[in-house]
Coordinates of C-alpha atoms and ligand atoms in Angstrom, one line a residue:
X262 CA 81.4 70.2 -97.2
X263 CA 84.3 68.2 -96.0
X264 CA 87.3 68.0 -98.8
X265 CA 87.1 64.7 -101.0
X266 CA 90.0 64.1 -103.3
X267 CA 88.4 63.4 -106.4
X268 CA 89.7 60.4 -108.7
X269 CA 91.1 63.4 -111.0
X270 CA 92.8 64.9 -108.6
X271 CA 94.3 61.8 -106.9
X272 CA 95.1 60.4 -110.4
X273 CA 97.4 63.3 -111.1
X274 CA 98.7 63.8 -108.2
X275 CA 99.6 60.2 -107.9
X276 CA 101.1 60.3 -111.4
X277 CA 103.5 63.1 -109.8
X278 CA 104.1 61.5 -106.7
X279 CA 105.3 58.2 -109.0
X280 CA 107.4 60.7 -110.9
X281 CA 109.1 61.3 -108.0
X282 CA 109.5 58.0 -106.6
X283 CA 110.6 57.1 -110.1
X284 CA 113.4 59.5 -109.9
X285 CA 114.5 59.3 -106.1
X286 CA 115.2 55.4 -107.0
X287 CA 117.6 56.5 -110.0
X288 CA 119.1 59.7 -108.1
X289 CA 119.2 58.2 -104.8
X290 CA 123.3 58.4 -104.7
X291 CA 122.8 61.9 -104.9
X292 CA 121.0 62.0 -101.4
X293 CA 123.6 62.2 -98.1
X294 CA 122.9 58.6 -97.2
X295 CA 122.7 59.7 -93.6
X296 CA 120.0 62.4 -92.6
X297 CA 122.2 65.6 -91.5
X298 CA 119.9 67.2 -89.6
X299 CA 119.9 67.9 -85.7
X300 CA 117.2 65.7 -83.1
X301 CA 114.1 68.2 -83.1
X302 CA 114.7 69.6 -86.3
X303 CA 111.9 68.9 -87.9
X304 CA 109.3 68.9 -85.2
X305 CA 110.7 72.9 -84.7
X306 CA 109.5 73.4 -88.1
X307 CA 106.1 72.4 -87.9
X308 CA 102.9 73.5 -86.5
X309 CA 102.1 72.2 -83.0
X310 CA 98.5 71.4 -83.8
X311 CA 96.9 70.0 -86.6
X312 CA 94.9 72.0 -89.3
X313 CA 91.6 73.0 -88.8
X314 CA 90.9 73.1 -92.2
X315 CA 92.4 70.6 -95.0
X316 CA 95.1 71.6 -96.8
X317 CA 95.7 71.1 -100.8
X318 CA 97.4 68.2 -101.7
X319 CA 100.4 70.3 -103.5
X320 CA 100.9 71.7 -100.9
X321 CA 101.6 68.8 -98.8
X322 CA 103.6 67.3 -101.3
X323 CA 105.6 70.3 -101.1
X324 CA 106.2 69.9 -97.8
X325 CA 107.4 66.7 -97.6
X326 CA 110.0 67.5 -100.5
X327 CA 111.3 70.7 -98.7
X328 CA 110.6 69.0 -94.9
X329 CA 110.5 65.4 -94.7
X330 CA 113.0 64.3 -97.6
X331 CA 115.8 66.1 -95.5
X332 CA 115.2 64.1 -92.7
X333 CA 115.3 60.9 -94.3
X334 CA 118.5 58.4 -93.6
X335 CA 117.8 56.8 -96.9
X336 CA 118.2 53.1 -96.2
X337 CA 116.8 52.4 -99.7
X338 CA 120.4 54.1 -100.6
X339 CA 123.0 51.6 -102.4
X340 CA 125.8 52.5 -100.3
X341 CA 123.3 52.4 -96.8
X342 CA 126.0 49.4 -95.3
X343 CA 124.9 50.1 -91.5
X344 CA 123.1 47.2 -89.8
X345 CA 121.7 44.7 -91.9
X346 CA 121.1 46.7 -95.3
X347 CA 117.7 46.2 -96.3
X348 CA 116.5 46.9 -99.8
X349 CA 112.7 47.3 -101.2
X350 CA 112.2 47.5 -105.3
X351 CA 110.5 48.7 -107.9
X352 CA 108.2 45.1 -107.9
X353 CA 107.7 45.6 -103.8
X354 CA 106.7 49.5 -103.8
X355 CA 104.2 48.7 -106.5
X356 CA 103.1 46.0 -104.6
X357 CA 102.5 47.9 -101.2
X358 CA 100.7 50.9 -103.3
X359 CA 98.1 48.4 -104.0
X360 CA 98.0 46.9 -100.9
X361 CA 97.5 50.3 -99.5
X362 CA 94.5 50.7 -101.7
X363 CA 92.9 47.9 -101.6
X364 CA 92.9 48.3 -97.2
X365 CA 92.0 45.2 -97.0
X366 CA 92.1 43.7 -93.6
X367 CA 91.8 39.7 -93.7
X368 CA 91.2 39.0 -89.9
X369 CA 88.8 36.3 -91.3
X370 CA 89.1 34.5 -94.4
X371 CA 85.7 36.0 -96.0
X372 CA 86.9 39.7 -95.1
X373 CA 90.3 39.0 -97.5
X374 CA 89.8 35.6 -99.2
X375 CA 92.6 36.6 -101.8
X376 CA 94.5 37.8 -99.3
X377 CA 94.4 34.8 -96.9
X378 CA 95.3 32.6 -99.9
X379 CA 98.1 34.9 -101.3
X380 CA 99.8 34.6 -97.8
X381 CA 99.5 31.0 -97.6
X382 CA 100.5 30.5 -101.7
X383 CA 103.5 33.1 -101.5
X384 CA 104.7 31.8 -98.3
X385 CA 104.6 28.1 -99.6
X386 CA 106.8 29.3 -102.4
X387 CA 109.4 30.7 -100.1
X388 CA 109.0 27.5 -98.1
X389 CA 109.6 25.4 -100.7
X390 CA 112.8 28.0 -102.3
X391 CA 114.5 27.4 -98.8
X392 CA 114.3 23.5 -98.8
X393 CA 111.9 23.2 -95.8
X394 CA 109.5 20.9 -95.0
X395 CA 106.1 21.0 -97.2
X396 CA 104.2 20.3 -93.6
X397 CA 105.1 24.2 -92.6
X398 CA 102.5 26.6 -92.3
X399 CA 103.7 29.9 -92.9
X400 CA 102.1 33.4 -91.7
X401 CA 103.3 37.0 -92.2
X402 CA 103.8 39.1 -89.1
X403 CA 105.6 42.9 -89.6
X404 CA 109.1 42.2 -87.7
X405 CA 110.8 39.2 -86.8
X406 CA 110.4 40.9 -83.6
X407 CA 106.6 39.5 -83.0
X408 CA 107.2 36.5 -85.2
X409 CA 109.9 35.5 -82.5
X410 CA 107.0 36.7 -79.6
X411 CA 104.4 34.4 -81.4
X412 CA 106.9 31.5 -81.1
X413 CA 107.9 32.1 -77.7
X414 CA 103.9 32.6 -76.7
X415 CA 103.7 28.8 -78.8
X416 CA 106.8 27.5 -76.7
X417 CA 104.6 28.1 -73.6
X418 CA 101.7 26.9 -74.4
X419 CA 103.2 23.7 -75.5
X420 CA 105.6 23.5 -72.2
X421 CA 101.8 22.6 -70.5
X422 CA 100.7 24.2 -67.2
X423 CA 103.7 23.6 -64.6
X424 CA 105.1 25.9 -61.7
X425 CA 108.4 25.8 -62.2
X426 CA 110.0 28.3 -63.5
X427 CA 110.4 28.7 -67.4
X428 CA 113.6 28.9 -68.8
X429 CA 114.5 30.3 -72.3
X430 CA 118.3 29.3 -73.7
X431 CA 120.1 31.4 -76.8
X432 CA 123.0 33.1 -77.4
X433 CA 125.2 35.7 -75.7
X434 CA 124.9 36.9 -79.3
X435 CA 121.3 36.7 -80.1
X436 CA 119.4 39.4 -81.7
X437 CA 117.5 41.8 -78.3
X438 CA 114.4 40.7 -80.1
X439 CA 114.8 37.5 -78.2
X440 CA 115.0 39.2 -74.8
X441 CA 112.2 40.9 -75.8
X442 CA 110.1 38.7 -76.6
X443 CA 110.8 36.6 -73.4
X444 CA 109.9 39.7 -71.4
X445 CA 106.9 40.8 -73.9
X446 CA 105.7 37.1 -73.0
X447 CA 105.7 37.3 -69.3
X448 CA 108.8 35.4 -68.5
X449 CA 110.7 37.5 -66.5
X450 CA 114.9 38.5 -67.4
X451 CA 115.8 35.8 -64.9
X452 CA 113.9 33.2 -67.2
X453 CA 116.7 34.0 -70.1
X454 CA 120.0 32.3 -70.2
X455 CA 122.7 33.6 -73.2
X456 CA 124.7 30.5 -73.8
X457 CA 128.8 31.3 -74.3
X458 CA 130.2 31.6 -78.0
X459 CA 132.8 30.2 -79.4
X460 CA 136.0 31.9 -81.3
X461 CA 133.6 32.7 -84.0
X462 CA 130.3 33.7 -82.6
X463 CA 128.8 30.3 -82.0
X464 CA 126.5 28.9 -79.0
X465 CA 128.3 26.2 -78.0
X466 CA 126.0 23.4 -77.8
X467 CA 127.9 21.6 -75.1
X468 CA 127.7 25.2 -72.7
X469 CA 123.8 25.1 -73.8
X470 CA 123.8 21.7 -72.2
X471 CA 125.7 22.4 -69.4
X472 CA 123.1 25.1 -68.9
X473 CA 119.9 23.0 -69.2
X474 CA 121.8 20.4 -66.9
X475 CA 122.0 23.5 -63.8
X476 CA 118.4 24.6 -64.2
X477 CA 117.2 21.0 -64.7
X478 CA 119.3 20.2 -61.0
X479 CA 117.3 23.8 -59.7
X480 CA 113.7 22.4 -60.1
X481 CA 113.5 24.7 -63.3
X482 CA 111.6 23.8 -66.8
X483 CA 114.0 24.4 -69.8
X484 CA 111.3 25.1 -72.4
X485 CA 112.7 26.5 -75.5
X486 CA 116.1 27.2 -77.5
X487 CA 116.6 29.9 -79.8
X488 CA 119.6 29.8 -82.0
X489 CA 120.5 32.3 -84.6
X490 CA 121.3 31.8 -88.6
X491 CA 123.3 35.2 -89.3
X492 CA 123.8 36.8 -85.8
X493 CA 123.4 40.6 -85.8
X494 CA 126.9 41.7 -84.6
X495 CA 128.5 39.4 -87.1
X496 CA 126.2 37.1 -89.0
X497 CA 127.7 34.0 -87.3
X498 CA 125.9 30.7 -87.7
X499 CA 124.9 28.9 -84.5
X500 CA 125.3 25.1 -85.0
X501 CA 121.4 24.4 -85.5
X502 CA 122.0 20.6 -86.2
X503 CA 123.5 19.9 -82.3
X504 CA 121.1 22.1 -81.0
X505 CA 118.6 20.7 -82.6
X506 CA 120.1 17.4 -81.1
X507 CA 119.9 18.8 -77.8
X508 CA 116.0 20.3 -78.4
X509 CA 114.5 16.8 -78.8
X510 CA 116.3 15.5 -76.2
X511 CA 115.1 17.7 -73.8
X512 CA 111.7 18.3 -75.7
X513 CA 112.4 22.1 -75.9
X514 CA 110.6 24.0 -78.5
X515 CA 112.9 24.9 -81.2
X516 CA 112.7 28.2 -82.8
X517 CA 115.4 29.5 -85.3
X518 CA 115.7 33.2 -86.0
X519 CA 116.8 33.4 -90.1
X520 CA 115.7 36.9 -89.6
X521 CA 119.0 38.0 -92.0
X522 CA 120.4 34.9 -93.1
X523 CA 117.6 32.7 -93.8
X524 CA 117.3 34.0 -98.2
X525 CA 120.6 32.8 -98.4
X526 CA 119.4 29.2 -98.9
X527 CA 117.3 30.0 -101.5
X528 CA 120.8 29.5 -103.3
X529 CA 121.7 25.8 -103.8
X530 CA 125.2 26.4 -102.3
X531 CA 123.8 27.5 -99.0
X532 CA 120.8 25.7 -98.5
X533 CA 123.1 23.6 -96.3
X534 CA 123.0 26.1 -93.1
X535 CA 119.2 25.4 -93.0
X536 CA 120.3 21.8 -92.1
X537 CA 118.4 21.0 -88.7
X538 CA 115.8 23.1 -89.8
X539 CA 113.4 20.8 -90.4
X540 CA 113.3 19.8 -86.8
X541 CA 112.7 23.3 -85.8
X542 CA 108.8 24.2 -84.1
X543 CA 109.6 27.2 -85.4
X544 CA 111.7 29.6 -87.8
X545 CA 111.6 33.1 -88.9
X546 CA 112.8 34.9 -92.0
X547 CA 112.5 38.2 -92.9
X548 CA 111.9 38.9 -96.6
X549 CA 112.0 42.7 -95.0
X550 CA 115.8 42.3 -94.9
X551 CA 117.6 40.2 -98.2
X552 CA 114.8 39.6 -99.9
X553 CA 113.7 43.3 -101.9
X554 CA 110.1 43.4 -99.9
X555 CA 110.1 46.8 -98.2
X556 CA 109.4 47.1 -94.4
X557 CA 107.1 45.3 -93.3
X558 CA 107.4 41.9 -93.8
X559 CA 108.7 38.9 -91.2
X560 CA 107.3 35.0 -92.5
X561 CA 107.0 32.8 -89.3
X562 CA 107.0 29.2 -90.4
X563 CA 105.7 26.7 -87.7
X564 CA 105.3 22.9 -88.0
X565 CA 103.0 23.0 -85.1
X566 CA 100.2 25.6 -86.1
X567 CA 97.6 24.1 -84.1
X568 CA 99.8 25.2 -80.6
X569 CA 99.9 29.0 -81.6
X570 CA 95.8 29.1 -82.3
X571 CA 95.7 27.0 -79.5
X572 CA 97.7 29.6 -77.2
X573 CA 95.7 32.4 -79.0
X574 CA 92.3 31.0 -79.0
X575 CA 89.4 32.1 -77.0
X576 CA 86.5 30.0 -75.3
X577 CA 84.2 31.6 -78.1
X578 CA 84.1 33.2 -81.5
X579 CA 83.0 37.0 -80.2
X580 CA 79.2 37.5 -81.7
X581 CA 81.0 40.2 -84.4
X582 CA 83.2 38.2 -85.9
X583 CA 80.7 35.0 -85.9
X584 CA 78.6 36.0 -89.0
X585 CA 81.7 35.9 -90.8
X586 CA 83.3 32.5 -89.9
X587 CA 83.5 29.9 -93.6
X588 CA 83.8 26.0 -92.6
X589 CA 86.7 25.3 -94.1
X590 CA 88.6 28.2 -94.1
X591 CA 91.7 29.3 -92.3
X592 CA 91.3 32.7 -90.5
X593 CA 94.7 33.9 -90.1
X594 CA 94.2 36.5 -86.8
X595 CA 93.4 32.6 -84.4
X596 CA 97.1 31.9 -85.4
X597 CA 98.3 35.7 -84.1
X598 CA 98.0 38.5 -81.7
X599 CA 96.7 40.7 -83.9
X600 CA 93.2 40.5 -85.3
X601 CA 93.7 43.0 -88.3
X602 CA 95.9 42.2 -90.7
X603 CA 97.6 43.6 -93.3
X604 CA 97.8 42.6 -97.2
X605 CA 101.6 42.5 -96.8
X606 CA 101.9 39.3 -99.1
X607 CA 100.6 41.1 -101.8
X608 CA 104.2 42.8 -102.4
X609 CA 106.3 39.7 -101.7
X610 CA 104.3 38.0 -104.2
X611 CA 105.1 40.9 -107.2
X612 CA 108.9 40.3 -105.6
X613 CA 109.2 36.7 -105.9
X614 CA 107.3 36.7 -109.4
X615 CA 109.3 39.5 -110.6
X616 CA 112.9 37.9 -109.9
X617 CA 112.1 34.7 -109.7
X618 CA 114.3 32.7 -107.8
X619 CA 117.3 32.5 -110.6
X620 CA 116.8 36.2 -110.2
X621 CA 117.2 36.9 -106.5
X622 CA 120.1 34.3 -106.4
X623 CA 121.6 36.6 -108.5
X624 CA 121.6 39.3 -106.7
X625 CA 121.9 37.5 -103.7
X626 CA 124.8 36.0 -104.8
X627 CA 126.6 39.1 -105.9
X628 CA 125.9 40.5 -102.2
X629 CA 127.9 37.9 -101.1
X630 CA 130.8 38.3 -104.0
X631 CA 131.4 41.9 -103.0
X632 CA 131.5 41.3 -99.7
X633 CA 134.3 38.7 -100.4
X634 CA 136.0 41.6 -102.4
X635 CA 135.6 44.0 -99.6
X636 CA 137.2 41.3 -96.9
X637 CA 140.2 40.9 -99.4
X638 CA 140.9 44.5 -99.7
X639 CA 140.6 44.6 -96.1
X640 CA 142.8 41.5 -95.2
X641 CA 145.6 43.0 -97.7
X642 CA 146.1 46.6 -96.6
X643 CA 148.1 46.2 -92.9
X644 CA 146.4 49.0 -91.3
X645 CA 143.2 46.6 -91.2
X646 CA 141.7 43.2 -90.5
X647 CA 139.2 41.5 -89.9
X648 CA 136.6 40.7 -86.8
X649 CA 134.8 38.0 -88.1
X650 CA 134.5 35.5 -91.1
X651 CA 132.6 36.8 -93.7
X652 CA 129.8 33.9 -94.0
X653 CA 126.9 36.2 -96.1
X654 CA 126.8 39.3 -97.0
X655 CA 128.8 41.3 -93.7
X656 CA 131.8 42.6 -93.3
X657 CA 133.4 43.0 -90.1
X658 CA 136.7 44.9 -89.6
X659 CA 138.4 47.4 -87.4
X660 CA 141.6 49.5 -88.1
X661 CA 144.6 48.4 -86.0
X662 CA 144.6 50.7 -83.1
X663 CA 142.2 51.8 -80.0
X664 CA 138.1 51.4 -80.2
X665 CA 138.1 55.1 -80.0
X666 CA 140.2 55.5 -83.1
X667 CA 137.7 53.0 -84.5
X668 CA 134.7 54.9 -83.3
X669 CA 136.7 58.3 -85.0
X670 CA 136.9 56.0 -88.5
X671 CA 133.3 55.1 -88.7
X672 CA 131.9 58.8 -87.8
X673 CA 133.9 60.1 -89.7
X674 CA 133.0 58.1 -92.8
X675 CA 129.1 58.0 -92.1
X676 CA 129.8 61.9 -91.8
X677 CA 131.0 62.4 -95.8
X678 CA 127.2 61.5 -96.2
X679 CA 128.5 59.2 -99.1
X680 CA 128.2 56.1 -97.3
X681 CA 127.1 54.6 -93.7
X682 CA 128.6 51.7 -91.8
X683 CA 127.3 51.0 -88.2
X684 CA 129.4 49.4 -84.9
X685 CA 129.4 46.5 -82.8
X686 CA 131.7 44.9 -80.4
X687 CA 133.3 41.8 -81.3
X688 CA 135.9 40.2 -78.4
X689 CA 136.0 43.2 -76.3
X690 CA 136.8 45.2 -79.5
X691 CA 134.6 47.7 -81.1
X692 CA 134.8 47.1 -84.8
X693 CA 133.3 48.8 -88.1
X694 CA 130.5 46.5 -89.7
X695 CA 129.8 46.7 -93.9
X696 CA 126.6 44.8 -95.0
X697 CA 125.9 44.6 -98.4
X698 CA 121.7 44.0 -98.7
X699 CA 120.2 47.2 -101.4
X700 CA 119.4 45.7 -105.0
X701 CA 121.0 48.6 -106.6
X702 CA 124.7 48.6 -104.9
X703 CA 127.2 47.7 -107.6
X704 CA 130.9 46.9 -107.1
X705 CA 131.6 50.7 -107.8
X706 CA 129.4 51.3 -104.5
X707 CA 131.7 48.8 -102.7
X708 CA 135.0 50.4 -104.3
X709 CA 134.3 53.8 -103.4
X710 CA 133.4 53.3 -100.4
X711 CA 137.3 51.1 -99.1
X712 CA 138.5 54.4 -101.0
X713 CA 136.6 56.4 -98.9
X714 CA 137.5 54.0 -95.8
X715 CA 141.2 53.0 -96.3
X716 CA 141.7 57.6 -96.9
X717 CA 140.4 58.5 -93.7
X718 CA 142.9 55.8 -92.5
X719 CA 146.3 56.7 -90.8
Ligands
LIG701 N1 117.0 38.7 -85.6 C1 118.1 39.1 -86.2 C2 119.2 38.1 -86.3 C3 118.3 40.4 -86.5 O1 119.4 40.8 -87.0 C4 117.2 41.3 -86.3 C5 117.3 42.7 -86.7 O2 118.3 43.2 -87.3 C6 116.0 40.8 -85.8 C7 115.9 39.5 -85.4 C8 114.9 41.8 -85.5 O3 114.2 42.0 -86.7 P1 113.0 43.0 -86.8 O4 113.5 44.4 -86.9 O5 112.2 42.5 -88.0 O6 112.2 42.8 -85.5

């Protein structure tokens, strides 16, 4: 007899397991934020084949206490600052636990009706929080990553058949998803052109005209423009209302990447950098990132749905899938890639209804607060300033001195285990980069950390 966990044993072990997960969320700061554990570490300490025979369920819980846990860079840590901080919570966990057991896969609308709707309902609601138009049709893909693909795939299809060559405009500061979804797309690197910045990290829409002007004079197609709200190195906005200007004028397809930034105009006092938005083909947010929905989650809005089923739609509904076709119904896998799907909306809707959106501006806002407290502390001790304007919720500084001295700063505070920062280059310069994005870091977080920081400086 094969082993069958029976709804006794999974009931108590799943009681033990949310024990656990109950009290790594309220003893997290005790955990090294970063993993310190050598590459190989763990695959040394395990078997190289699989078991023959299954194992007991404490025992494997065991295991990942003693094996896995140690390995773990905690991103769900308050004082994880490195990259874009992302955050899940106690609404979004619960959420993907019963996403995870209901396994439902809504390829088609009949083989996840509640799960079709929920993606379409939730994502209206999100729409509706960031001020964009009611005509976009939202769908969830797992990273901005493919969202940004899917768009790109869309831009294509609507450039029409043509043989000259494609070309793709964004910044010299755009996220590598953009690259890579150029390349995953078929385009080719000499298709891509990364427009100039200005002082502060902004395409300049006059160089991204300039640019279309060459390839135009070169028998080339410009086809699509992708500007950035919250670039990666430095969360810099790109000016989406002149490039927007520029899109219809040269009937580009415009696709925004929000991937970070976008939840910040859930607040009133930044739904502003969405302006232009509404003229957009396309925009991604990642609710994976600021908005408390652990990984995965990426909501790619399009005004033009019927261009990505078109790109992604076959001569004929294949024979298995035809018994389950509902006139009337939207099937969510013609508008992607991917046939199965994921009930991923399942946990954005416990997030969204949980906080509410007075809720997450909230926190959202307080993000943003410390990271103004942070910049001053920076800006008033002399051995420091700053990279970058501090638009959201990121931080960018360096210590006056060389990039290696820099580099020596940041390992050594990621080392202490009490806190991790990541790096970028901004002007030449490398430069230390704090993002504020867990829904449990408090201003103590913040504080001890610039202790930590401004101790290690000379
Ligand atoms: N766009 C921006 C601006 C980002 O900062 C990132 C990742 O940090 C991405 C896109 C890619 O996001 P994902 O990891 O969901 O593919």
């Amino acid at each position: 007899m094969p082993p069958q966990m029976s709804p006794e044993e999974f009931r108590a072990t799943a009681h033990q397991t949310v024990d656990w997960i109950a009290d790594y969320l309220r003893d997290i700061r005790d955990y090294p934020v970063l993993a310190n554990v050598e590459p190989g570490a763990l695959a040394a300490r395990l078997p190289k084949s699989g078991p023959e025979r299954g194992e007991s369920i404490d025992v494997i819980l065991e295991d990942f206490r003693k094996l896995i846990v140690p390995g773990v860079t905690h991103w769900n840590h308050p004082r994880f600052f490195g990259y874009f901080s992302v955050s899940s919570s106690g609404p979004g966990i619960l959420g993907e636990m019963l996403a995870a057991a209901l396994n439902t896969n809504h390829m088609v609308w009949k083989t996840g009706p509640s799960a079709t709707e929920l993606e379409q309902v939730s994502l209206g609601w999100l729409r509706q929080w960031l001020g964009l138009p009611e005509e976009f049709f939202g769908i969830i893909h797992d990273t901005a990553s493919t969202s940004t693909l899917h768009a790109v795939i869309a831009a294509r299809e609507a450039a029409g058949p043509n043989t000259d060559p494609l070309i793709l405009y964004t910044s010299e500061h755009a996220n590598l998803s953009i690259d890579r979804a150029a390349l995953a797309a078929g385009l080719g690197r000499d298709s891509i052109r990364h427009i100039h910045i200005d002082d502060e990290f902004r395409m300049r829409p006059e160089s991204l005209e300039a640019a279309i002007a060459d390839d135009l004079a070169a028998g080339r197609k410009p086809f699509c423009v992708i500007p950035t709200l919250g670039t990666t190195s430095s969360s810099s906005l790109d000016p989406l209302p002149e490039i927007a200007a520029i899109a219809q004028r040269y009937r580009l397809w415009l696709h925004v990447d929000a991937a970070y930034a976008g939840p910040a105009a859930v607040l009133d006092e930044y739904r502003h950098i969405l302006k232009g938005a509404e003229l957009a083909d396309s925009l991604v947010v990642n609710p994976h990132k600021w908005l408390f929905t652990p990984i995965d989650l990426s909501a790619l809005y399009t005004r033009r749905p019927e261009i990505f089923r078109r790109a992604l739609s076959l001569d004929q509904t294949p024979a298995y899938l035809q018994a389950t076709e509902s006139s009337g119904a939207t099937n969510l896998s013609d508008y992607s890639v991917a046939l199965g799907r994921r009930f991923r909306a399942l946990k954005l809707w416990f997030v969204l209804r949980f906080y509410g959106r007075e809720g997450i501006s909230e926190i959202l806002r307080g993000h943003m607060r410390m990271a103004r407290e942070f910049a001053a502390s920076v800006r008033a001790d002399p051995r420091f300033e700053l990279a970058a304007p501090v638009l959201f919720s990121l931080v960018c500084f360096r210590q006056h001195g060389s990039d290696d001295d820099n580099r020596e700063l940041l390992d050594r505070i990621n080392s202490t285990g009490s806190a991790f920062l990541s790096g970028t280059q901004l002007r030449g310069k490398f430069v230390l980069r704090l993002a504020i994005g867990n829904i449990a870091t408090t201003d103590a977080d913040v504080q001890e950390t610039w202790n930590l920081i401004s101790s290690f400086a000379p």
